[in-house]
Each structure stands twice: as structure tokens, then as C-alpha cells.
Short mmCIF file of C-alpha atoms in Angstrom, two decimals:
data_model
loop_
_atom_site.label_atom_id
_atom_site.label_comp_id
_atom_site.label_asym_id
_atom_site.label_seq_id
_atom_site.Cartn_x
_atom_site.Cartn_y
_atom_site.Cartn_z
CA MET A 663 0.00 0.00 0.00
CA PRO A 664 2.73 2.58 0.81
CA SER A 665 4.39 1.83 -2.52
CA ILE A 666 1.12 2.52 -4.33
CA LEU A 667 0.72 5.83 -2.52
CA ARG A 668 4.29 6.79 -3.40
CA GLY A 669 3.58 5.92 -7.03
CA PHE A 670 0.51 8.16 -7.08
CA ALA A 671 2.50 10.96 -5.43
CA ALA A 672 5.26 10.69 -8.01
CA LEU A 673 2.71 10.75 -10.83
CA PHE A 674 1.04 13.82 -9.33
CA VAL A 675 4.35 15.67 -9.01
CA SER A 676 5.26 14.79 -12.59
CA MET A 677 1.95 16.16 -13.84
CA LEU A 678 2.55 19.40 -11.93
CA LEU A 679 6.01 19.76 -13.39
CA LEU A 680 4.76 19.13 -16.90
CA SER A 681 1.97 21.66 -16.49
CA ALA A 682 4.47 24.25 -15.21
CA VAL A 683 6.72 23.96 -18.28
CA PRO A 684 5.86 26.74 -20.70
CA VAL A 685 4.86 25.65 -24.17
CA ARG A 686 7.54 26.64 -26.62
CA ALA A 687 6.29 28.86 -29.41
CA ALA A 688 6.72 27.78 -33.01
CA ASP A 689 9.90 28.87 -34.78
CA PRO A 690 9.59 32.26 -36.51
CA PRO A 691 9.68 32.31 -40.31
CA LYS A 692 12.93 32.86 -42.15
CA PHE A 693 14.06 36.37 -42.92
CA THR A 694 12.68 37.55 -46.24
CA VAL A 695 14.71 39.04 -49.09
CA GLU A 696 13.39 42.48 -48.15
CA GLN A 697 14.54 42.08 -44.55
CA LEU A 698 17.97 40.79 -45.55
CA ASP A 699 18.58 43.67 -47.96
CA GLN A 700 17.45 46.10 -45.27
CA MET A 701 19.78 44.80 -42.55
CA LEU A 702 22.82 44.15 -44.77
CA ALA A 703 22.77 47.52 -46.58
CA PRO A 704 24.96 49.34 -43.96
CA ILE A 705 27.83 46.78 -44.17
CA ALA A 706 27.59 45.31 -47.68
CA LEU A 707 30.37 47.60 -49.00
CA PHE A 708 32.85 46.77 -46.21
CA PRO A 709 36.08 45.04 -47.31
CA ASP A 710 35.57 41.28 -47.48
CA ALA A 711 37.79 40.57 -44.48
CA LEU A 712 36.09 43.16 -42.29
CA LEU A 713 32.64 42.03 -43.47
CA ALA A 714 33.49 38.45 -42.46
CA GLN A 715 34.57 39.47 -38.95
CA VAL A 716 31.50 41.66 -38.48
CA LEU A 717 29.20 38.76 -39.42
CA MET A 718 31.06 36.46 -37.02
CA ALA A 719 30.87 38.99 -34.17
CA THR A 720 27.13 39.64 -34.52
CA THR A 721 26.45 36.03 -33.50
CA TYR A 722 27.60 37.11 -30.00
CA PRO A 723 25.36 40.16 -29.32
CA LYS A 724 26.20 40.45 -25.62
CA ASP A 725 29.91 40.53 -26.34
CA VAL A 726 29.33 43.20 -28.98
CA ALA A 727 27.47 45.39 -26.47
CA ASP A 728 30.36 45.11 -24.00
CA ALA A 729 32.89 45.88 -26.71
CA VAL A 730 30.94 49.00 -27.72
CA ASP A 731 31.10 50.31 -24.15
CA TRP A 732 34.82 49.57 -23.93
CA ALA A 733 35.62 51.23 -27.26
CA LEU A 734 33.63 54.33 -26.35
CA ALA A 735 35.56 54.64 -23.09
CA ASN A 736 38.90 54.04 -24.88
CA ARG A 737 38.46 56.07 -28.05
CA SER A 738 42.17 56.80 -28.27
CA LEU A 739 42.97 53.15 -29.03
CA GLU A 740 42.51 51.52 -32.45
CA GLY A 741 44.20 48.97 -34.68
CA ASP A 742 46.28 46.11 -33.29
CA ALA A 743 46.99 48.04 -30.09
CA ALA A 744 43.30 48.08 -29.18
CA VAL A 745 42.93 44.35 -29.91
CA LYS A 746 45.89 43.51 -27.68
CA ALA A 747 44.38 45.65 -24.90
CA VAL A 748 41.28 43.44 -24.73
CA GLN A 749 42.98 40.05 -24.78
CA ASP A 750 41.97 39.57 -21.15
CA LYS A 751 38.31 40.10 -21.92
CA PRO A 752 36.05 37.02 -22.08
CA TRP A 753 34.72 38.03 -25.51
CA ASP A 754 34.89 35.98 -28.65
CA PRO A 755 38.02 36.85 -30.73
CA SER A 756 35.79 38.05 -33.57
CA VAL A 757 34.36 40.66 -31.20
CA GLN A 758 37.79 41.54 -29.83
CA SER A 759 38.98 42.19 -33.39
CA LEU A 760 36.35 44.91 -33.92
CA VAL A 761 37.83 47.21 -31.27
CA ALA A 762 40.49 47.94 -33.89
CA PHE A 763 37.75 49.75 -35.88
CA PRO A 764 35.86 52.18 -33.61
CA GLN A 765 33.63 53.38 -36.49
CA VAL A 766 32.25 49.85 -36.85
CA LEU A 767 31.48 49.47 -33.14
CA ALA A 768 29.86 52.91 -33.09
CA MET A 769 27.50 51.68 -35.79
CA LEU A 770 26.77 48.35 -34.05
CA GLY A 771 26.03 50.15 -30.79
CA GLU A 772 23.20 52.20 -32.27
CA LYS A 773 20.70 49.38 -32.74
CA PRO A 774 21.23 46.17 -30.67
CA ASP A 775 18.16 44.50 -32.22
CA TRP A 776 19.70 44.91 -35.64
CA VAL A 777 22.93 43.29 -34.39
CA ARG A 778 21.07 40.27 -33.06
CA ASP A 779 18.96 39.86 -36.22
CA LEU A 780 22.06 40.13 -38.37
CA GLY A 781 23.80 37.40 -36.39
CA ASP A 782 20.70 35.17 -36.45
CA ALA A 783 20.40 35.63 -40.21
CA PHE A 784 24.05 34.72 -40.70
CA LEU A 785 23.70 31.58 -38.56
CA GLY A 786 20.37 30.46 -40.00
CA GLN A 787 20.57 31.64 -43.63
CA PRO A 788 24.27 32.09 -44.56
CA ASN A 789 23.70 31.52 -48.28
CA ASP A 790 20.90 34.08 -48.41
CA VAL A 791 23.06 36.57 -46.53
CA MET A 792 25.95 36.22 -48.98
CA ASP A 793 23.61 36.48 -51.98
CA SER A 794 22.10 39.65 -50.55
CA VAL A 795 25.58 41.20 -50.13
CA GLN A 796 26.43 40.46 -53.76
CA PHE A 797 23.10 41.86 -54.93
CA LEU A 798 23.69 45.10 -53.01
CA ARG A 799 27.22 45.44 -54.34
CA ALA A 800 25.91 44.99 -57.88
CA LYS A 801 23.31 47.73 -57.28
CA ALA A 802 25.99 50.12 -55.98
CA LYS A 803 28.18 49.40 -58.98
CA GLU A 804 25.26 50.01 -61.36
CA ALA A 805 24.64 53.33 -59.60
CA GLY A 806 28.30 54.29 -60.18
CA ASN A 807 29.18 54.34 -56.48
CA LEU A 808 31.45 51.30 -56.25
CA GLY A 809 34.84 51.21 -57.92
CA THR A 810 38.56 50.97 -57.30
CA ASN A 811 40.18 54.02 -55.69
CA GLU A 812 42.86 54.95 -53.16
CA GLN A 813 41.01 53.19 -50.36
CA GLN A 814 39.89 49.92 -51.96
CA ILE A 815 40.30 47.52 -54.86
CA ILE A 816 37.20 46.16 -56.58
CA ALA A 817 37.46 42.89 -58.49
CA ILE A 818 34.79 41.03 -60.44
CA GLU A 819 34.84 37.25 -60.80
CA PRO A 820 32.42 34.87 -62.50
CA ALA A 821 29.94 33.35 -60.13
CA PRO A 822 30.10 29.58 -59.48
CA PRO A 823 27.49 27.39 -61.14
CA PRO A 824 24.08 27.76 -59.49
CA PRO A 825 22.82 24.89 -57.32
CA GLN A 826 20.86 22.16 -59.04
CA THR A 827 17.90 22.69 -56.69
CA ILE A 828 16.50 26.21 -57.00
CA VAL A 829 13.77 27.54 -54.71
CA VAL A 830 11.04 29.16 -56.80
CA THR A 831 10.38 31.99 -54.33
CA ALA A 832 14.08 32.79 -53.85
CA PRO A 833 15.79 35.50 -55.95
CA PRO A 834 18.08 34.25 -58.71
CA PRO A 835 21.69 33.61 -57.62
CA PRO A 836 24.25 36.29 -58.57
CA THR A 837 25.83 35.99 -62.00
CA GLN A 838 29.09 37.54 -60.84
CA ILE A 839 31.07 37.92 -57.64
CA ILE A 840 32.28 41.38 -56.58
CA THR A 841 35.15 41.34 -54.09
CA ILE A 842 36.42 44.31 -52.06
CA ALA A 843 39.90 44.48 -50.54
CA PRO A 844 41.94 47.33 -48.98
CA ALA A 845 44.20 49.07 -51.47
CA ASN A 846 46.95 48.82 -48.84
CA PRO A 847 46.68 45.63 -46.73
CA GLN A 848 48.24 47.53 -43.79
CA VAL A 849 45.69 50.39 -43.86
CA VAL A 850 41.94 49.83 -43.70
CA PHE A 851 39.31 52.45 -44.49
CA VAL A 852 35.81 51.86 -43.15
CA PRO A 853 33.23 53.24 -45.64
CA ILE A 854 30.38 55.28 -44.17
CA TYR A 855 27.48 55.87 -46.55
CA ASN A 856 23.76 56.44 -46.81
CA PRO A 857 22.25 53.36 -48.51
CA VAL A 858 19.47 55.41 -50.10
CA TYR A 859 22.03 57.28 -52.22
CA VAL A 860 24.70 54.62 -52.71
CA PHE A 861 22.41 51.86 -54.04
CA GLY A 862 20.11 54.10 -56.02
CA PRO A 863 16.32 54.31 -55.54
CA TRP A 864 15.39 51.76 -52.90
CA TRP A 865 13.32 48.88 -54.24
CA HIS A 866 11.64 47.80 -50.97
CA PRO A 867 9.45 50.75 -49.88
CA LEU A 868 8.11 48.85 -46.88
CA PHE A 869 11.61 47.95 -45.70
CA PRO A 870 13.82 51.05 -46.02
CA PRO A 871 17.53 50.41 -45.40
CA PHE A 872 19.12 51.06 -42.05
CA PHE A 873 21.52 53.99 -41.83
CA PHE A 874 23.77 54.72 -38.86
CA PRO A 875 25.87 57.88 -39.28
CA PRO A 876 28.77 58.25 -36.83
CA PRO A 877 27.30 59.29 -33.45
CA PRO A 878 28.57 62.71 -32.29
CA ARG A 879 29.53 61.39 -28.86
CA TRP A 880 32.27 59.31 -30.49
CA GLY A 881 33.98 62.44 -31.77
CA PHE A 882 34.10 61.48 -35.44
CA VAL A 883 34.22 64.33 -37.95
CA TRP A 884 32.56 63.41 -41.22
CA ASN A 885 31.19 65.31 -44.19
CA PRO A 886 28.36 63.55 -46.07
CA VAL A 887 28.29 66.25 -48.77
CA GLY A 888 30.27 65.92 -52.00
CA ALA A 889 30.62 62.10 -52.15
CA ALA A 890 28.39 59.08 -51.83
CA ILE A 891 30.89 57.36 -49.49
CA TRP A 892 32.80 59.01 -46.65
CA TRP A 893 36.07 57.23 -45.94
CA GLY A 894 37.35 58.98 -42.87
CA VAL A 895 40.85 58.20 -41.61
CA GLY A 896 42.60 54.96 -42.48
CA ILE A 897 43.42 52.59 -39.59
CA GLY A 898 46.82 50.93 -39.54
CA ILE A 899 46.70 47.21 -38.84
CA SER A 900 49.03 44.25 -39.05
CA ASN A 901 47.13 41.19 -37.82
CA ALA A 902 43.76 42.52 -36.60
CA LEU A 903 42.18 41.69 -39.97
CA TRP A 904 42.37 37.88 -40.15
CA GLY A 905 38.95 36.97 -41.64
CA ASP A 906 37.90 36.42 -45.25
CA VAL A 907 34.93 35.29 -47.35
CA HIS A 908 34.92 32.19 -49.51
CA TRP A 909 32.32 33.29 -52.06
CA GLY A 910 32.28 29.96 -53.87
CA ARG A 911 31.04 28.20 -50.72
CA ARG A 912 29.36 31.32 -49.37
CA ASP A 913 30.98 31.02 -45.94
CA VAL A 914 33.76 32.74 -43.98
CA THR A 915 37.29 31.60 -43.19
CA ILE A 916 40.19 32.45 -40.87
CA ASN A 917 43.81 33.19 -41.77
CA VAL A 918 45.64 31.05 -39.20
CA ASN A 919 48.92 33.02 -39.17
CA ARG A 920 47.32 36.40 -38.60
CA TRP A 921 44.93 34.93 -36.04
CA ASN A 922 47.71 33.37 -33.98
CA ASN A 923 49.82 36.54 -34.14
CA ILE A 924 47.10 38.65 -32.52
CA ASN A 925 45.15 36.08 -30.45
CA VAL A 926 48.02 34.76 -28.37
CA ASN A 927 45.66 33.28 -25.79
CA ASN A 928 43.49 31.47 -28.36
CA ARG A 929 45.85 29.96 -30.88
CA ILE A 930 44.65 27.65 -33.64
CA THR A 931 46.57 24.42 -34.15
CA SER A 932 46.43 23.71 -37.87
CA ASN A 933 48.85 23.11 -40.73
CA ASP A 934 46.46 24.82 -43.14
CA ARG A 935 46.84 28.45 -44.03
CA ASN A 936 43.09 29.07 -43.82
CA VAL A 937 40.47 27.22 -41.79
CA ASN A 938 36.71 27.44 -41.76
CA TRP A 939 35.04 29.49 -39.07
CA ASN A 940 32.60 27.75 -36.74
CA HIS A 941 30.26 29.42 -34.31
CA ASN A 942 31.16 28.93 -30.62
CA PRO A 943 28.00 28.40 -28.52
CA GLY A 944 30.10 28.80 -25.38
CA ASN A 945 30.48 32.52 -26.10
CA ARG A 946 26.77 33.03 -26.75
CA ARG A 947 26.33 33.92 -23.05
CA GLY A 948 22.82 32.56 -22.79
CA VAL A 949 21.30 34.40 -25.74
CA PRO A 950 18.76 31.95 -27.25
CA TYR A 951 18.95 31.04 -30.89
CA ARG A 952 16.19 32.28 -33.14
CA ASP A 953 14.97 28.85 -34.21
CA SER A 954 15.41 25.24 -33.15
CA VAL A 955 16.92 24.18 -36.49
CA THR A 956 19.83 26.59 -36.08
CA ARG A 957 20.27 25.64 -32.45
CA ASP A 958 20.40 21.91 -33.19
CA ARG A 959 22.78 22.38 -36.11
CA VAL A 960 25.15 24.58 -34.13
CA LEU A 961 25.25 22.21 -31.18
CA GLN A 962 25.71 19.22 -33.46
CA ASN A 963 28.76 20.81 -35.02
CA ILE A 964 30.59 20.83 -31.69
CA GLY A 965 33.19 18.12 -32.01
CA GLY A 966 36.48 17.35 -33.70
CA GLY A 967 36.09 20.11 -36.29
CA ARG A 968 35.84 22.60 -33.48
CA GLU A 969 39.49 22.05 -32.49
CA ASP A 970 40.64 23.55 -35.82
CA TYR A 971 39.00 26.78 -34.74
CA ARG A 972 39.64 27.20 -31.07
CA GLY A 973 41.20 24.02 -29.71
CA ARG A 974 39.22 22.07 -27.16
CA LEU A 975 35.77 23.58 -26.45
CA ASP A 976 34.38 23.55 -22.95
CA GLN A 977 31.95 20.65 -22.74
CA ARG A 978 29.51 22.78 -20.78
CA ALA A 979 28.89 25.01 -23.78
CA GLN A 980 26.42 22.62 -25.38
CA ALA A 981 24.36 22.15 -22.23
CA ARG A 982 24.38 25.87 -21.48
CA ALA A 983 23.26 26.87 -24.95
CA ALA A 984 20.43 24.31 -24.98
CA LEU A 985 19.27 25.35 -21.49
CA ALA A 986 19.36 29.03 -22.40
CA ASP A 987 17.21 28.39 -25.45
CA ARG A 988 14.60 26.63 -23.30
CA VAL A 989 14.37 28.74 -20.19
CA GLY A 990 15.43 32.11 -21.57
CA ALA A 991 18.65 34.02 -21.49
CA GLU A 992 17.57 36.13 -18.53
CA ASN A 993 17.55 33.04 -16.31
CA LEU A 994 21.20 32.33 -17.08
CA ASP A 995 22.58 35.81 -16.58
CA ARG A 996 25.51 35.45 -14.18
CA ASP A 997 25.14 38.93 -12.78
CA ALA A 998 21.54 38.21 -11.81
CA LEU A 999 22.49 34.88 -10.25
CA ARG A 1000 25.15 36.54 -8.12
CA ASN A 1001 22.47 38.70 -6.50
CA ILE A 1002 20.41 35.72 -5.34
CA ASP A 1003 20.22 35.31 -1.56
CA ARG A 1004 21.30 31.69 -1.33
CA SER A 1005 20.18 31.47 2.29
CA GLN A 1006 16.60 31.82 1.08
CA ILE A 1007 16.86 28.80 -1.22
CA PRO A 1008 15.31 25.73 0.45
CA GLN A 1009 17.65 22.78 0.80
CA LEU A 1010 15.86 19.83 -0.75
CA PRO A 1011 16.81 16.21 0.05
CA ALA A 1012 18.60 14.21 -2.59
CA ALA A 1013 16.40 12.47 -5.13
CA GLY A 1014 15.42 8.96 -4.12
CA SER A 1015 16.46 9.37 -0.45
CA ASP A 1016 14.17 8.51 2.44
CA GLY A 1017 15.83 10.91 4.82
CA THR A 1018 12.80 13.17 4.95
CA LEU A 1019 10.80 10.89 7.25
CA ARG A 1020 13.80 10.31 9.47
CA ASP A 1021 14.41 14.07 9.73
CA ARG A 1022 10.79 14.70 10.69
CA ALA A 1023 10.90 11.91 13.26
CA ALA A 1024 14.13 13.25 14.70
CA ALA A 1025 12.52 16.68 14.99
CA ILE A 1026 9.89 15.35 17.42
CA ASP A 1027 10.43 16.60 20.95
CA ARG A 1028 10.44 13.31 22.88
CA GLY A 1029 10.66 15.10 26.19
CA GLN A 1030 7.42 16.89 25.43
CA VAL A 1031 5.72 13.60 24.62
CA GLN A 1032 6.93 12.09 27.88
CA ASP A 1033 5.69 15.11 29.85
CA ARG A 1034 2.26 14.88 28.31
CA ALA A 1035 2.08 11.15 29.06
CA ALA A 1036 3.16 11.75 32.65
CA SER A 1037 0.43 14.36 33.07
CA VAL A 1038 -2.28 11.74 32.67
CA ASP A 1039 -4.06 11.19 36.01
CA ARG A 1040 -4.02 7.40 36.28
CA SER A 1041 -5.87 7.39 39.63
CA GLN A 1042 -8.70 9.28 37.96
CA VAL A 1043 -8.91 6.63 35.29
CA ARG A 1044 -9.07 3.89 37.95
CA GLU A 1045 -11.86 5.71 39.84
CA ARG A 1046 -13.97 6.11 36.76
CA ALA A 1047 -13.45 2.45 35.87
CA ALA A 1048 -14.49 1.45 39.42
CA GLU A 1049 -17.71 3.40 39.05
CA VAL A 1050 -18.86 1.15 36.26
CA ASP A 1051 -21.67 -1.15 37.39
CA ARG A 1052 -20.18 -4.50 36.45
CA SER A 1053 -23.30 -6.41 37.53
CA GLN A 1054 -25.30 -4.46 35.03
CA LEU A 1055 -22.84 -5.39 32.34
CA ARG A 1056 -23.11 -9.06 33.33
CA ASP A 1057 -26.93 -8.90 33.14
CA ARG A 1058 -26.86 -7.39 29.69
CA ALA A 1059 -24.30 -9.95 28.59
CA ALA A 1060 -26.53 -12.73 29.90
CA GLU A 1061 -29.35 -11.54 27.67
CA VAL A 1062 -27.30 -12.21 24.61
CA ASP A 1063 -28.28 -15.41 22.90
CA ARG A 1064 -24.88 -17.00 22.65
CA GLY A 1065 -26.04 -19.71 20.33
CA GLN A 1066 -27.34 -17.18 17.88
CA ALA A 1067 -24.10 -15.21 18.19
CA ARG A 1068 -22.11 -18.37 17.42
CA GLU A 1069 -24.23 -19.03 14.35
CA ARG A 1070 -23.69 -15.48 13.06
CA ALA A 1071 -19.98 -15.69 13.84
CA ALA A 1072 -19.79 -18.97 11.91
CA ASN A 1073 -21.31 -17.25 8.93
CA VAL A 1074 -18.59 -14.64 8.85
CA ASP A 1075 -16.21 -15.12 5.94
CA ARG A 1076 -12.91 -15.12 7.78
CA SER A 1077 -10.83 -14.95 4.60
CA GLN A 1078 -12.70 -11.78 3.66
CA VAL A 1079 -11.95 -10.30 7.08
CA ARG A 1080 -8.27 -11.17 6.69
CA ASP A 1081 -8.19 -9.51 3.26
CA ARG A 1082 -9.77 -6.35 4.60
CA ALA A 1083 -7.37 -6.33 7.55
CA ALA A 1084 -4.44 -6.77 5.20
CA ASP A 1085 -5.61 -3.75 3.24
CA VAL A 1086 -5.42 -1.52 6.28
CA ASP A 1087 -2.52 0.87 5.97
CA ARG A 1088 -1.01 0.46 9.44
CA SER A 1089 1.37 3.35 8.93
CA GLN A 1090 -1.64 5.57 8.19
CA VAL A 1091 -3.38 4.37 11.35
CA ARG A 1092 -0.29 5.13 13.40
CA GLU A 1093 -0.06 8.61 11.90
CA ARG A 1094 -3.72 9.33 12.67
CA ALA A 1095 -3.32 8.01 16.18
CA ALA A 1096 -0.21 10.11 16.68
CA SER A 1097 -2.12 13.16 15.50
CA ILE A 1098 -4.65 12.87 18.36
CA ASP A 1099 -4.32 15.79 20.70
CA ARG A 1100 -4.10 14.02 24.08
CA SER A 1101 -4.17 17.23 26.01
CA GLN A 1102 -7.56 18.02 24.47
CA VAL A 1103 -8.85 14.61 25.53
CA GLN A 1104 -7.63 15.21 29.06
CA GLU A 1105 -9.31 18.60 29.18
CA ARG A 1106 -12.62 17.15 28.05
CA ALA A 1107 -12.32 14.34 30.59
CA ALA A 1108 -11.51 16.84 33.32
CA GLY A 1109 -14.62 18.80 32.37
CA VAL A 1110 -16.91 15.91 33.38
CA ASP A 1111 -18.84 16.72 36.54
CA ARG A 1112 -18.14 13.61 38.66
CA SER A 1113 -20.49 14.50 41.46
CA GLN A 1114 -23.32 14.94 38.99
CA ALA A 1115 -22.54 11.56 37.48
CA ARG A 1116 -22.57 9.92 40.93
CA ASP A 1117 -25.92 11.57 41.80
CA ARG A 1118 -27.49 10.40 38.59
CA VAL A 1119 -26.25 6.85 39.16
CA ALA A 1120 -27.42 6.91 42.78
CA SER A 1121 -30.87 8.03 41.71
CA ILE A 1122 -31.38 4.83 39.76
CA ASP A 1123 -33.78 2.43 41.50
CA ARG A 1124 -31.87 -0.81 41.30
CA ASN A 1125 -34.81 -2.89 42.67
CA GLN A 1126 -36.99 -1.60 39.89
CA VAL A 1127 -34.33 -2.50 37.40
CA GLU A 1128 -34.04 -6.03 38.80
CA ASN A 1129 -37.85 -6.54 38.80
CA ARG A 1130 -38.10 -5.40 35.21
CA ALA A 1131 -35.27 -7.72 34.27
CA ALA A 1132 -37.04 -10.65 35.99
CA GLN A 1133 -40.23 -10.01 34.06
CA ILE A 1134 -38.48 -10.14 30.74
CA ASN A 1135 -39.02 -13.43 29.01
CA ARG A 1136 -35.61 -14.78 28.15
CA ASP A 1137 -37.14 -16.58 25.21
CA ASN A 1138 -37.68 -13.28 23.43
CA ALA A 1139 -34.39 -13.74 21.68
CA LEU A 1140 -35.61 -17.06 20.22
CA ARG A 1141 -38.99 -15.65 19.30
CA GLY A 1142 -37.39 -12.89 17.30
CA ALA A 1143 -34.90 -15.15 15.54
CA ASP A 1144 -36.88 -14.79 12.31
CA ASP A 1145 -36.96 -11.02 12.71
CA GLY A 1146 -33.82 -9.59 11.03
CA ARG A 1147 -34.22 -6.23 12.70
CA ARG A 1148 -34.40 -7.70 16.20
CA THR A 1149 -31.50 -10.00 15.41
CA ARG A 1150 -29.34 -7.06 14.43
CA GLN A 1151 -30.35 -5.20 17.60
CA GLN A 1152 -29.35 -8.14 19.77
CA ALA A 1153 -26.02 -8.46 17.97
CA ASP A 1154 -25.37 -4.78 18.47
CA ARG A 1155 -26.08 -5.16 22.18
CA GLY A 1156 -23.60 -8.01 22.38
CA ASN A 1157 -20.97 -5.94 20.62
CA THR A 1158 -21.62 -3.08 23.03
CA SER A 1159 -21.20 -5.40 26.00
CA LEU A 1160 -17.97 -6.85 24.71
CA ALA A 1161 -16.61 -3.38 24.04
CA ALA A 1162 -17.49 -2.30 27.58
CA GLN A 1163 -15.69 -5.29 29.02
CA ARG A 1164 -12.56 -4.53 27.02
CA GLN A 1165 -12.61 -0.93 28.20
CA ALA A 1166 -12.96 -1.97 31.83
CA ALA A 1167 -10.17 -4.53 31.57
CA GLY A 1168 -7.80 -2.13 29.81
CA GLY A 1169 -8.26 0.74 32.18
CA ARG A 1170 -9.67 3.03 29.52
CA GLN A 1171 -11.92 5.91 30.23
CA VAL A 1172 -15.65 5.27 30.46
CA ASP A 1173 -18.24 7.94 30.30
CA ALA A 1174 -20.30 7.34 33.43
CA GLY A 1175 -22.98 9.78 32.37
CA ALA A 1176 -23.47 7.89 29.13
CA ALA A 1177 -23.78 4.57 30.98
CA ALA A 1178 -26.44 5.96 33.30
CA GLN A 1179 -28.35 7.38 30.35
CA ARG A 1180 -28.38 3.98 28.67
CA LEU A 1181 -29.81 2.41 31.85
CA ARG A 1182 -32.55 5.04 32.00
CA ASN A 1183 -33.43 4.49 28.34
CA ARG A 1184 -34.02 0.80 28.97
#
């Protein structure tokens, strides 16, 4: 029986836990062509290497926000010197690399939602992102605003063969590949432009392009008049620009030598000159992924290929990323967890342990139980038992037709009684008995007016009782044998007599007033 109760309790708890789990909403639809063109317009004309590192960094939006704050507070640093200054930061190296280009971080700091959407698009739809970049570059070239100059070199290559499977609703793949590289590999110019002018009349009126001019608080001096693109001041770099785009595969890569020269604490062990970039869920910092497909693919990619990128990845990254996607990033924020008052967290027993009952039993004040037991007035119990008229009990017992009682007892199905007794949950009986408030029983017993009980018993005319008993025909029991009602009444009387005898023998309390009332009722 206890095992059955425990089973029901476990089932009930499981149902509560299942009902408390929030239902996960369906994955949002993919970004449309209009949305991709809108969000990629501000960075589509960046040099390929810088574009690659920006796309990598946007997959870690929390790191980007921290890097923006750092760069704003350290505006005097740029280039390799700035990257080396943040080597102790827990940011992803792609984010660390962007501190070399304050203009880029100033742009990313203006709209955090855009940063997160850009990263989600790059993780979930990398091919569509690369196709959108090529489409925008082609539009800028058609408008006469993209060409080789002192700041950059523009090259045009034939596009790879289109895939055999073509989605009907998708735009046609680009027919040519436009690449952008710094004119001087050691000096990088970040182009600042208004997409409405650079790409010509915008073709998505419901999705106008984003535009983030340099914020005044950063101290940049720029002049948007006279040219479609403002170049600003070139930034000298040696190894801060280590990314690149492989347009044939439409993915991004890493130059191992440059990476290792600047990221001394996160070296890549590889004999290849370039390696593929892989997203690191461990640096996501609890930000959930936009859809379950991307999440599962990213977590599945954690393995041997990951060591080409960063060495051995912390095994907790996979569990943390999956948990963050289920319960929400806010529940995994370390700063919030540090503020929790741990003393207020209840200490639960280990799963499967039975220490709870032992702890509760140990918490019982045995001394208090002994004091309450000692407070019972045993002499009072003996006096009340002595007041019971035993002769009256004998007379009532003599009236019981023992033969009839034996016949009814013989008819009792003893196996059925044993089964019902076996079904009794003894532990439950003990718990109910233990829950009886003995002090309350004692108070009620003490409230009985003994003198009144004695007076009522003394007022009984015993001679009259004996005469009435003598006049009763003892054969009445046999006469009423065919009467089921009378038979049940006689059996009930016998049970009452037996119960009274047990109470007298055991020293239990007897309500004298009730006994006298029963005599009067006869």
C-alpha cells in the first residue's frame, strides 16, 4: 500500500512539473529578401575581411554590447593596439577584433536588435546573406558608387554554377562575384554611406535600409556632402584583420597566421593556411537562438572540427546553450544569479532518499511527549473504571443469545476479514493516532462533573431495574430469531457489552454519564 501511494504521489508531481513547463512557441519564419537587404545595406560595401569578422561577431550580441562600451571609453585606441588591450576580456576573438575599428562598433552600438537579427540571419541563412551582399554590391556598382580608388580595390569574378535545386520563391543567384579588398593591406578604411544614395532608388518601400551615421559622442568628424561614401581616416593594422569570405562556398574563413599573431591566448593548431570558421555556442552567453533548427545544427557541429578553430571547447557550452534556449537568457545571466540570496533557497533532500521521514521523526520533541504522558491522572482513570456497574454489564451480557451469536460468527467469511485487515494501511493508522491531541482529551475528561454523574447513578432504583429484568421473558431472543431487525439489535447489544468489558479490563476511560443514560433508556 505505501508503494502505491508513493507511485501516485510521483505521478502527481510529474503532472505538476509538466503543467508548469511553458509551451515553446513555433519557430519564426525565415528572414525575407526584403529584410535581408534592409539589414545588410549598412555593411555590404565593407572590405571582405572586415565584413566576415562583423558577421562572425554579430552572433555574440552580448559581447558586442560590451565591446561598444569599452571602445567608447577608450576612443584613443585603435588597430592592433586596441585588440591587444582586450585580450583579457572574455569576448569571442571576432568581437575583440572589432575594437580595432571604432567606427564599426559605433554603428553596431546604435541598434542592438539589428545586431542580433544580423547574427541570427548569418547563422540560420548564410547563403541568403551572402547572396544579398552580392546583390547590393551589384546595385551600388550600377549606380556608379562602387569602384577601385585609393582606399579599396574592386574585383569582379564569374559566379560559381548555381545549385541544381532552385527555390522558386528565392531570388536568382548572382551571375558575378564582386570582391572588395583594402588598397593597402596595412591600412583599412571603413566606408560610411547612406544606402538610399549609394544603391540608387530603394526597391523595398516597406523595408527602407538602415543607416547609422557616426554618433557625435564618439567624436568622429565626417562630411556627407560631396561624395556618396565618406572614408574617414585609415586605420593601420598588421594582424587585426584575419577573416575572409569564400564566395564559392558562401561562408567565412580564418587566416591562421594572422589569427595566432594577434590572439596569443586562443591559438589555432592547424597546418592549413586558412580554416573554416565555426560558431562557438560557449560565447553566446545565454542568448537563445532564433529557431530550433539553427540551435540543433550549431550544437551538433561541436566536435572534432571545433578544435581547428579554437582548440578544445568547454563541454559545458552545449548544455548551457540548450538550457538558455529553453528557459530564456535572462535566467542564465551570471550577474543576476550573483544577486540571489542563497540562504533563502530551500535545501531539498537528494532524489530517491528517504531521509525526509527520518528528519521529521528526529525533529519530534520526545521530552514533550513524555511530559504529556506523565500528566495523565491514572488514579482518575481507575476511579472512573471502578464506578462502572459490572453487575449491570453481566446482566446485559446474559441476555445475549450465545447460540445465535455463534451461528452469526460462523457465517462470517474469515478470509474476507483477513483480506480487509491486510488492506489496512497500518502506517496511516499510526499517523492518525499520533495526530490525536491528548491534552484536548484530558481537558474534556476533566470537564466531566463527577459529582453529577454519581448523583445520577445513585438516583437509579436498582430494585426496579431487577424486577423489570425478571419479568423479561428470556425466550424473546428465540422468538425474534426470524426477525432480522431484532436479530441485528441483539447483535449490536452483544458488541456493546464486549466493548465495555474490554474498556474496563484495559483501564480506559468510560463515560459514566453515558452509561447511566443507557440504563434510564431501557
